[in-house]
XYZ file of C-alpha atoms in Angstrom:
554
model
C 101.434 93.998 116.078
C 104.776 95.706 115.907
C 105.523 99.607 115.882
C 107.322 101.212 112.985
C 111.108 101.074 113.941
C 112.307 104.523 115.444
C 116.060 105.589 114.818
C 117.660 107.771 117.591
C 120.738 109.460 116.178
C 122.741 112.546 117.104
C 120.705 114.819 115.109
C 118.920 116.336 117.994
C 119.496 119.974 116.785
C 116.666 119.770 114.446
C 114.426 117.738 116.639
C 111.069 119.943 117.680
C 110.841 120.879 121.281
C 107.173 119.788 121.753
C 106.862 116.517 122.650
C 104.484 114.525 120.263
C 102.740 111.025 121.347
C 104.630 107.795 120.282
C 102.038 105.502 120.889
C 100.430 104.937 117.381
C 100.972 101.942 115.715
C 101.528 101.201 111.813
C 98.333 101.571 109.664
C 99.705 98.658 107.795
C 100.445 94.949 108.857
C 103.662 94.853 106.483
C 107.209 96.500 106.659
C 106.824 100.046 106.003
C 108.760 101.685 102.802
C 107.856 104.965 101.427
C 107.699 106.226 97.857
C 107.051 109.744 99.008
C 107.548 111.340 102.208
C 106.210 114.506 103.963
C 106.650 117.781 102.425
C 107.946 116.601 99.206
C 107.858 119.091 96.578
C 104.726 118.641 94.201
C 103.230 120.970 91.571
C 101.473 123.866 93.691
C 101.547 122.134 96.919
C 103.635 120.364 99.545
C 103.149 116.603 100.144
C 100.999 116.419 103.060
C 101.987 112.796 104.411
C 103.813 109.564 103.838
C 102.894 107.511 100.650
C 103.307 103.977 102.051
C 103.914 101.115 99.484
C 101.299 98.301 99.515
C 103.551 95.698 97.491
C 102.367 97.094 94.243
C 98.567 95.726 94.989
C 95.366 96.841 96.394
C 93.396 95.355 99.023
C 95.905 95.271 102.169
C 94.235 95.804 105.554
C 94.127 99.297 106.901
C 93.726 99.625 110.631
C 93.516 102.478 113.126
C 96.841 103.497 114.592
C 95.241 104.514 117.908
C 91.566 104.523 119.340
C 89.243 107.470 118.235
C 86.558 108.031 116.023
C 85.574 108.304 112.472
C 85.152 112.029 112.155
C 84.946 112.488 108.151
C 84.279 110.325 105.092
C 85.417 112.044 102.135
C 84.688 110.134 98.602
C 85.850 111.799 95.370
C 87.054 110.788 91.734
C 89.859 112.975 92.303
C 92.274 114.009 95.153
C 92.496 111.463 98.014
C 89.697 109.200 96.370
C 88.131 107.393 99.160
C 89.371 109.008 102.254
C 88.808 108.298 105.771
C 89.688 110.671 108.829
C 90.116 109.533 112.566
C 90.198 112.106 115.453
C 92.009 110.439 118.286
C 91.578 111.732 121.996
C 95.259 112.609 122.116
C 94.125 115.748 119.773
C 95.594 114.319 116.584
C 93.709 113.343 113.608
C 95.039 110.742 111.296
C 94.044 110.424 107.424
C 94.057 107.513 104.943
C 93.879 108.301 101.219
C 93.278 106.292 98.010
C 91.506 103.655 99.322
C 89.800 100.818 97.718
C 86.947 100.079 100.259
C 85.871 101.100 103.348
C 85.111 98.787 106.476
C 81.469 97.759 106.635
C 80.274 100.131 109.373
C 82.205 103.097 107.493
C 81.112 102.058 104.108
C 77.231 101.836 105.300
C 77.541 105.366 106.784
C 79.087 106.491 103.268
C 76.381 104.496 101.236
C 73.765 105.959 103.373
C 74.957 109.363 102.462
C 75.840 108.897 98.724
C 72.259 107.765 98.068
C 70.691 110.666 99.930
C 72.478 113.055 97.783
C 72.368 110.907 94.614
C 76.031 111.477 94.119
C 79.197 109.372 94.392
C 81.168 112.262 95.541
C 80.505 112.975 99.128
C 82.365 114.954 102.291
C 80.593 113.695 105.316
C 81.444 114.938 108.720
C 80.514 112.625 111.845
C 80.030 113.248 115.499
C 81.860 111.977 118.255
C 80.508 108.576 119.021
C 78.904 108.095 115.952
C 81.781 105.652 114.729
C 84.170 104.761 117.252
C 87.390 102.530 116.393
C 89.659 100.750 118.604
C 93.433 100.567 118.281
C 94.072 98.024 115.549
C 90.471 97.963 114.251
C 90.255 97.369 110.698
C 89.115 100.634 108.872
C 89.443 99.916 105.216
C 91.397 98.238 102.538
C 94.158 100.017 100.658
C 93.866 101.011 96.914
C 94.907 103.534 94.090
C 91.455 105.616 93.940
C 91.511 109.178 93.403
C 94.674 111.055 91.869
C 96.855 108.149 92.681
C 99.618 107.132 90.417
C 99.573 103.640 91.605
C 98.497 101.397 94.534
C 99.597 102.781 97.915
C 98.186 104.234 101.224
C 98.544 107.746 101.658
C 98.940 108.685 105.529
C 98.785 111.830 107.559
C 98.771 113.037 110.854
C 96.933 116.697 111.422
C 96.417 118.841 114.542
C 92.757 118.201 114.920
C 92.234 121.955 116.355
C 94.336 123.865 113.946
C 94.190 121.376 111.159
C 97.808 121.877 110.501
C 99.322 119.014 108.672
C 102.221 117.555 110.616
C 105.199 115.328 109.791
C 104.311 111.862 110.941
C 107.978 111.207 111.563
C 107.249 113.243 114.533
C 105.155 110.652 115.983
C 107.339 107.546 115.526
C 106.178 106.832 112.297
C 109.922 106.723 111.093
C 111.763 103.942 109.190
C 115.497 102.711 108.608
C 117.340 105.109 107.067
C 121.330 105.400 106.484
C 121.355 107.003 103.185
C 122.442 110.829 102.828
C 120.325 113.264 100.951
C 121.748 114.127 97.544
C 122.863 117.372 96.760
C 122.628 117.862 92.893
C 123.490 121.715 92.903
C 123.802 124.933 94.542
C 123.179 128.440 93.276
C 124.027 132.153 94.254
C 120.899 134.471 93.721
C 121.396 138.271 93.582
C 119.017 140.017 95.390
C 120.755 143.332 94.673
C 123.719 143.664 92.736
C 125.641 141.132 90.945
C 127.468 137.636 90.808
C 130.657 137.640 89.052
C 129.617 140.433 86.907
C 125.829 139.087 86.000
C 122.347 139.837 87.498
C 121.200 136.218 87.041
C 121.885 133.303 89.274
C 125.082 131.741 89.497
C 125.899 127.829 89.755
C 128.669 127.110 92.459
C 130.650 124.207 92.862
C 132.428 122.595 96.080
C 135.068 124.701 97.256
C 134.798 127.374 94.376
C 135.142 131.169 94.752
C 132.717 133.849 93.664
C 132.556 137.515 93.545
C 129.101 139.324 94.507
C 127.857 142.702 95.265
C 124.943 144.179 97.357
C 122.994 141.310 98.781
C 122.666 137.714 97.877
C 120.648 134.571 98.864
C 121.075 130.844 98.191
C 119.236 127.753 96.275
C 120.003 124.360 96.542
C 118.757 121.212 94.482
C 118.553 118.257 96.787
C 116.703 114.967 97.085
C 116.424 112.430 100.113
C 116.303 108.603 99.739
C 115.387 105.965 102.442
C 117.486 102.751 102.821
C 116.317 100.208 100.239
C 114.166 102.562 98.414
C 115.266 104.503 94.773
C 112.695 107.079 95.272
C 113.797 110.889 95.252
C 111.847 112.362 98.104
C 111.677 115.504 99.895
C 114.394 117.130 102.199
C 113.644 117.394 105.871
C 116.123 120.143 106.687
C 118.524 122.937 104.949
C 120.836 124.927 107.221
C 122.735 127.848 105.531
C 125.938 129.356 107.422
C 128.034 132.453 106.541
C 131.484 132.322 108.524
C 129.885 129.757 110.922
C 127.150 131.796 111.783
C 123.411 130.304 111.035
C 121.889 132.522 108.239
C 118.729 130.205 107.593
C 116.879 127.191 108.508
C 114.352 125.205 106.713
C 112.471 122.597 108.671
C 109.711 120.360 107.165
C 107.747 119.833 110.602
C 104.396 121.338 109.673
C 102.335 123.615 107.550
C 98.760 124.597 107.163
C 96.800 124.207 103.901
C 96.622 127.896 103.532
C 100.455 127.869 103.253
C 100.840 125.080 100.569
C 100.958 126.933 97.660
C 104.010 129.205 99.415
C 105.939 125.922 97.984
C 105.878 128.347 94.801
C 107.871 130.724 96.801
C 109.880 128.071 98.264
C 111.450 126.820 95.156
C 112.894 128.956 92.140
C 109.664 129.126 90.666
C 110.434 129.994 86.936
C 113.277 127.196 87.002
C 110.472 124.561 88.019
C 108.015 125.732 85.226
C 110.657 126.250 82.586
C 112.585 123.229 83.269
C 110.735 121.271 85.722
C 113.786 121.627 87.934
C 113.013 121.840 91.756
C 115.485 124.252 93.681
C 114.771 125.341 97.413
C 115.357 128.777 98.057
C 117.227 129.200 101.474
C 116.130 132.784 101.762
C 112.428 134.263 101.937
C 110.800 136.152 99.332
C 109.095 139.415 100.908
C 105.713 137.581 100.946
C 106.365 134.109 101.806
C 105.585 133.397 105.425
C 105.899 129.689 105.180
C 106.559 128.620 108.720
C 108.842 125.660 107.683
C 111.409 128.611 107.674
C 113.332 129.885 110.547
C 115.229 132.631 109.294
C 117.907 133.877 111.833
C 118.905 137.131 109.758
C 117.439 139.295 107.265
C 115.123 136.643 105.839
C 118.074 134.593 105.089
C 119.542 137.207 102.712
C 123.376 137.817 103.189
C 124.220 141.559 103.128
C 127.725 141.571 101.406
C 130.443 143.970 102.657
C 133.066 144.794 100.217
C 136.510 143.325 101.172
C 134.900 140.497 103.152
C 135.246 136.816 102.319
C 132.307 134.537 103.179
C 132.725 131.113 103.673
C 129.128 129.702 102.977
C 128.183 126.116 104.090
C 124.809 124.779 103.299
C 123.755 121.533 105.114
C 120.944 119.299 103.829
C 119.488 116.776 106.253
C 116.866 114.129 106.725
C 115.019 113.259 109.799
C 117.154 110.226 110.546
C 120.202 112.482 110.985
C 122.147 111.980 107.780
C 123.674 115.233 106.125
C 125.534 116.280 103.327
C 127.214 119.610 102.992
C 128.489 122.000 100.276
C 130.946 124.733 100.997
C 132.121 127.619 98.901
C 133.390 131.072 98.982
C 131.989 134.611 98.183
C 133.987 137.619 98.066
C 132.237 140.784 98.817
C 132.327 143.596 96.364
C 131.484 147.339 96.590
C 127.732 147.885 95.611
C 126.792 150.846 93.809
C 123.370 150.579 93.385
C 120.641 149.857 90.664
C 119.060 152.431 88.690
C 115.092 152.191 88.674
C 114.405 151.376 84.867
C 110.593 151.384 85.139
C 109.093 153.986 82.902
C 106.058 156.310 83.858
C 103.835 154.268 81.483
C 104.365 151.201 83.784
C 103.903 152.474 87.353
C 100.097 152.054 87.029
C 100.888 148.601 86.599
C 103.236 148.190 89.566
C 102.339 145.458 92.042
C 102.747 145.684 95.621
C 102.399 142.329 97.059
C 100.995 143.289 100.305
C 98.248 145.076 98.717
C 95.356 144.452 96.496
C 95.584 144.740 92.888
C 93.127 145.017 89.773
C 93.289 145.065 86.083
C 90.152 146.313 84.250
C 90.495 146.905 80.702
C 89.145 145.660 77.004
C 86.417 143.688 78.443
C 88.298 141.726 81.333
C 88.528 142.291 84.903
C 91.094 140.647 87.018
C 91.078 141.320 90.759
C 93.693 140.264 93.347
C 93.501 140.171 96.862
C 96.286 141.258 99.211
C 99.293 138.961 99.404
C 98.456 137.105 95.972
C 101.952 137.489 95.143
C 105.293 136.805 96.999
C 107.275 140.114 95.539
C 106.694 143.264 93.927
C 106.841 143.264 90.255
C 105.339 145.301 86.991
C 102.376 143.593 85.731
C 102.009 143.147 82.050
C 98.474 143.114 80.471
C 97.919 142.965 76.883
C 94.789 142.484 74.785
C 95.963 140.197 72.024
C 94.355 139.414 68.815
C 91.628 136.310 68.356
C 89.693 137.291 71.674
C 92.879 136.584 73.914
C 94.220 138.370 76.947
C 97.831 138.334 78.576
C 97.836 138.571 82.124
C 101.356 138.790 82.785
C 103.102 135.479 82.391
C 102.990 132.123 84.430
C 106.643 132.457 85.703
C 105.484 134.347 88.362
C 103.103 132.400 90.963
C 99.885 133.403 92.319
C 99.427 132.523 95.980
C 95.389 132.554 95.951
C 92.795 132.244 93.555
C 91.621 135.271 92.096
C 88.385 136.649 90.381
C 88.260 137.104 86.750
C 85.423 138.125 84.165
C 85.357 138.436 80.597
C 82.736 140.309 78.899
C 82.075 138.368 75.333
C 82.676 140.072 72.081
C 79.776 138.844 70.197
C 81.006 140.008 66.888
C 83.724 137.383 66.744
C 81.852 134.890 69.176
C 78.566 132.975 68.304
C 75.896 134.450 70.996
C 73.790 131.351 70.193
C 76.114 129.039 71.735
C 76.739 131.367 74.608
C 75.954 128.508 77.464
C 78.956 126.423 75.802
C 81.880 128.898 76.141
C 84.416 128.087 78.778
C 87.463 130.381 79.793
C 90.627 128.734 78.759
C 94.124 129.491 80.116
C 97.264 128.783 78.205
C 100.839 129.015 79.696
C 103.070 131.568 77.911
C 106.221 131.042 79.661
C 107.770 127.214 79.986
C 105.998 124.255 79.161
C 103.211 123.951 81.588
C 99.646 122.744 80.569
C 96.650 124.647 79.393
C 93.561 124.235 81.200
C 89.538 124.794 81.075
C 88.562 126.829 83.966
C 85.440 126.173 86.043
C 83.334 128.986 83.878
C 79.872 130.603 85.118
C 78.107 132.430 82.728
C 75.609 135.162 84.139
C 74.033 137.987 82.766
C 76.180 138.090 79.892
C 79.350 137.781 81.410
C 81.857 134.956 81.948
C 83.305 134.393 85.555
C 86.243 132.125 86.740
C 88.799 131.740 89.489
C 91.983 130.924 87.960
C 95.297 129.835 90.255
C 97.750 130.941 87.543
C 98.685 133.885 85.058
C 98.974 133.331 81.216
C 96.834 133.871 78.170
C 93.039 133.675 78.855
C 90.482 133.435 75.977
C 86.823 132.067 75.577
C 86.669 128.565 73.871
C 83.960 126.850 72.588
C 83.055 123.446 73.656
C 79.617 122.156 71.839
C 80.752 118.585 71.862
C 78.982 116.417 74.217
C 80.575 113.608 76.212
C 81.235 110.018 75.021
C 79.503 107.161 76.420
C 79.612 103.529 75.425
C 79.673 99.908 77.293
C 81.989 97.479 76.193
C 80.498 94.482 77.600
C 77.202 95.179 76.499
C 78.296 95.853 72.663
C 79.266 92.079 73.079
C 76.252 90.498 75.089
C 73.392 91.731 76.939
C 73.961 89.223 79.466
C 75.628 90.776 82.703
C 76.959 89.172 85.770
C 78.441 91.041 88.778
C 79.675 94.028 87.327
C 78.205 96.745 84.919
C 80.979 99.116 83.257
C 80.672 102.096 81.146
C 83.361 104.074 79.411
C 82.790 107.943 79.429
C 84.972 110.412 78.275
C 84.948 114.350 77.448
C 87.627 115.679 74.810
C 87.410 119.458 75.899
C 86.273 120.825 79.283
C 85.950 117.696 81.103
C 83.440 115.801 82.770
C 81.185 117.540 85.444
C 78.399 115.272 86.550
C 77.604 111.528 85.895
C 74.450 109.449 86.949
C 73.493 105.906 86.238
C 69.344 104.708 86.494
C 68.258 101.325 86.248
C 64.792 100.866 85.863
C 64.369 104.709 86.461
C 65.936 104.440 89.774
C 69.379 106.129 90.693
C 72.061 103.684 91.294
C 75.259 104.166 93.104
C 78.365 104.133 90.535
C 82.090 104.675 90.907
C 84.013 106.975 88.589
C 87.735 106.254 88.003
C 88.943 109.242 85.641
C 92.331 107.542 85.007
C 90.507 104.830 83.231
C 87.622 106.976 82.110
C 85.423 104.347 83.847
C 81.884 104.375 85.433
C 81.137 101.176 87.197
C 78.845 99.632 89.729
C 81.227 96.774 91.350
C 78.414 94.772 92.364
C 74.841 94.639 90.983
C 73.283 92.744 93.380
C 74.573 95.012 96.327
C 72.325 97.670 94.892
C 69.438 95.427 94.482
C 69.582 94.496 90.866
C 67.664 91.170 90.906
C 68.188 88.624 88.094
C 66.158 89.430 84.906
C 65.820 91.994 82.137
C 66.565 95.783 83.429
C 66.596 99.062 81.485
C 69.776 101.365 82.086
C 70.120 105.040 81.441
C 73.483 106.851 81.792
C 73.646 110.593 81.903
C 76.769 112.452 81.713
C 77.397 116.355 81.239
C 80.550 118.261 80.648
C 81.919 121.721 82.155
C 80.185 123.619 79.047
C 76.574 122.381 79.773
C 76.829 119.575 77.049
C 74.783 116.536 77.868
C 74.823 112.814 76.515
C 72.565 110.186 77.434
C 72.885 106.583 76.842
C 70.110 103.930 77.010
C 69.926 100.173 76.749
C 68.759 96.912 78.197
C 70.490 94.419 80.086
C 69.754 90.670 81.471
C 71.296 90.162 84.808
C 72.251 86.610 85.547
């Protein structure tokens, strides 16, 4: 079996000091091309690994890249779908997501737990020695399960002890790449003062000259591509220089899952929310401690001196050593300072990102932990008409989930339907998606843990999920596979169960196709003959639907 090709180029200034092992083999037995790379920018998170193409099909063999043991089996309708984790004796864990099926001994362990819990979704941790694997041993077949947008293998490398997610390129999982990153734009951000007479960011061009006062930061919109691929992937490194002095470095080597939402401080978040445009900040917001940054001076912010010209150079690089550069000049002007325009009434709503913050008014309580935000600001709260509450606006990112409770106003809501209300969030900036929140009703109060700001209200969902069986609508005779269509039009599917002859039967849920199915009835012990089937589905607003019928197993 051949190892993935590693390219050694002059880009040694960006290589980490740590010596990572290079004895992993490829988890796929085909030439590797990527549809996504490590730290690619995603909604609310950095992509945690490599997405390896599987020739637009499922069922390719996935093998262990090094000896170890199966430490975790996680199966879910969402996220990584069917996923396997291997702990290796060299101190690292490899992860494989969106699998279609697991190798026999792994699947046996998973099915045992699924039947024990009577649940398709499981998160099973195993002990060393329970399921050992050798290098090159088959562990699964590639697939498209969970939140996958098409057939591929999601592959990660993690530090077993710290659980930090590492760039697989550090371990030799590199591919041929001679394509330079593409820079689509560069901006100057006024931290204090002005840029060309304005307080908003200013787009710059190669070789341009701009005037600014106070302190400024910079932003760059850039993408990477690998040879032979049209996909626009994430950037590995960004270096910013002022008069040839290194001002800031971004380098995508590793991050923790606690840090991943800091992507919203790494990018120009309002720009992303309003225009779906992804601009990397080369400077740190006060509350951003993402370890991908190595800022040399003042969090990457340039303090301008009047009468001084600054030649700014931004270098964008990929792991293979290809670099693209943008240069321009900033002329320093005198900074006269900015007045504090906040009035006295707003002081109670001033957020200090390093302190906890809470709102309790008009029946709504929202409590934010320390470091829930990335910078200080004035929090805008309003009680709106129609049982709605405005919590600032969703152009300000939140780093942690926060606690929310709403006391319902039964003069405008139907108390007889209390168990079917759900807290609903709408964006009030840009074009983001609305969402039903996972809501708990207890002692007359509704509770949720949102991740974003916006407009909140209680929405009544008293419509039960839909269930049908298209194949049984045509004939009651079933061969190998039995599938059902399940869908919920509001708060979403919560639980799903299939019973045959009053016995719980393992069924897989594929939300992308609204499909609940048993792939092989015989594997679940269903013999030829007539059988009774019942499907029970609940949604997130406590509505339940049941479907019963008979079928003949051929």
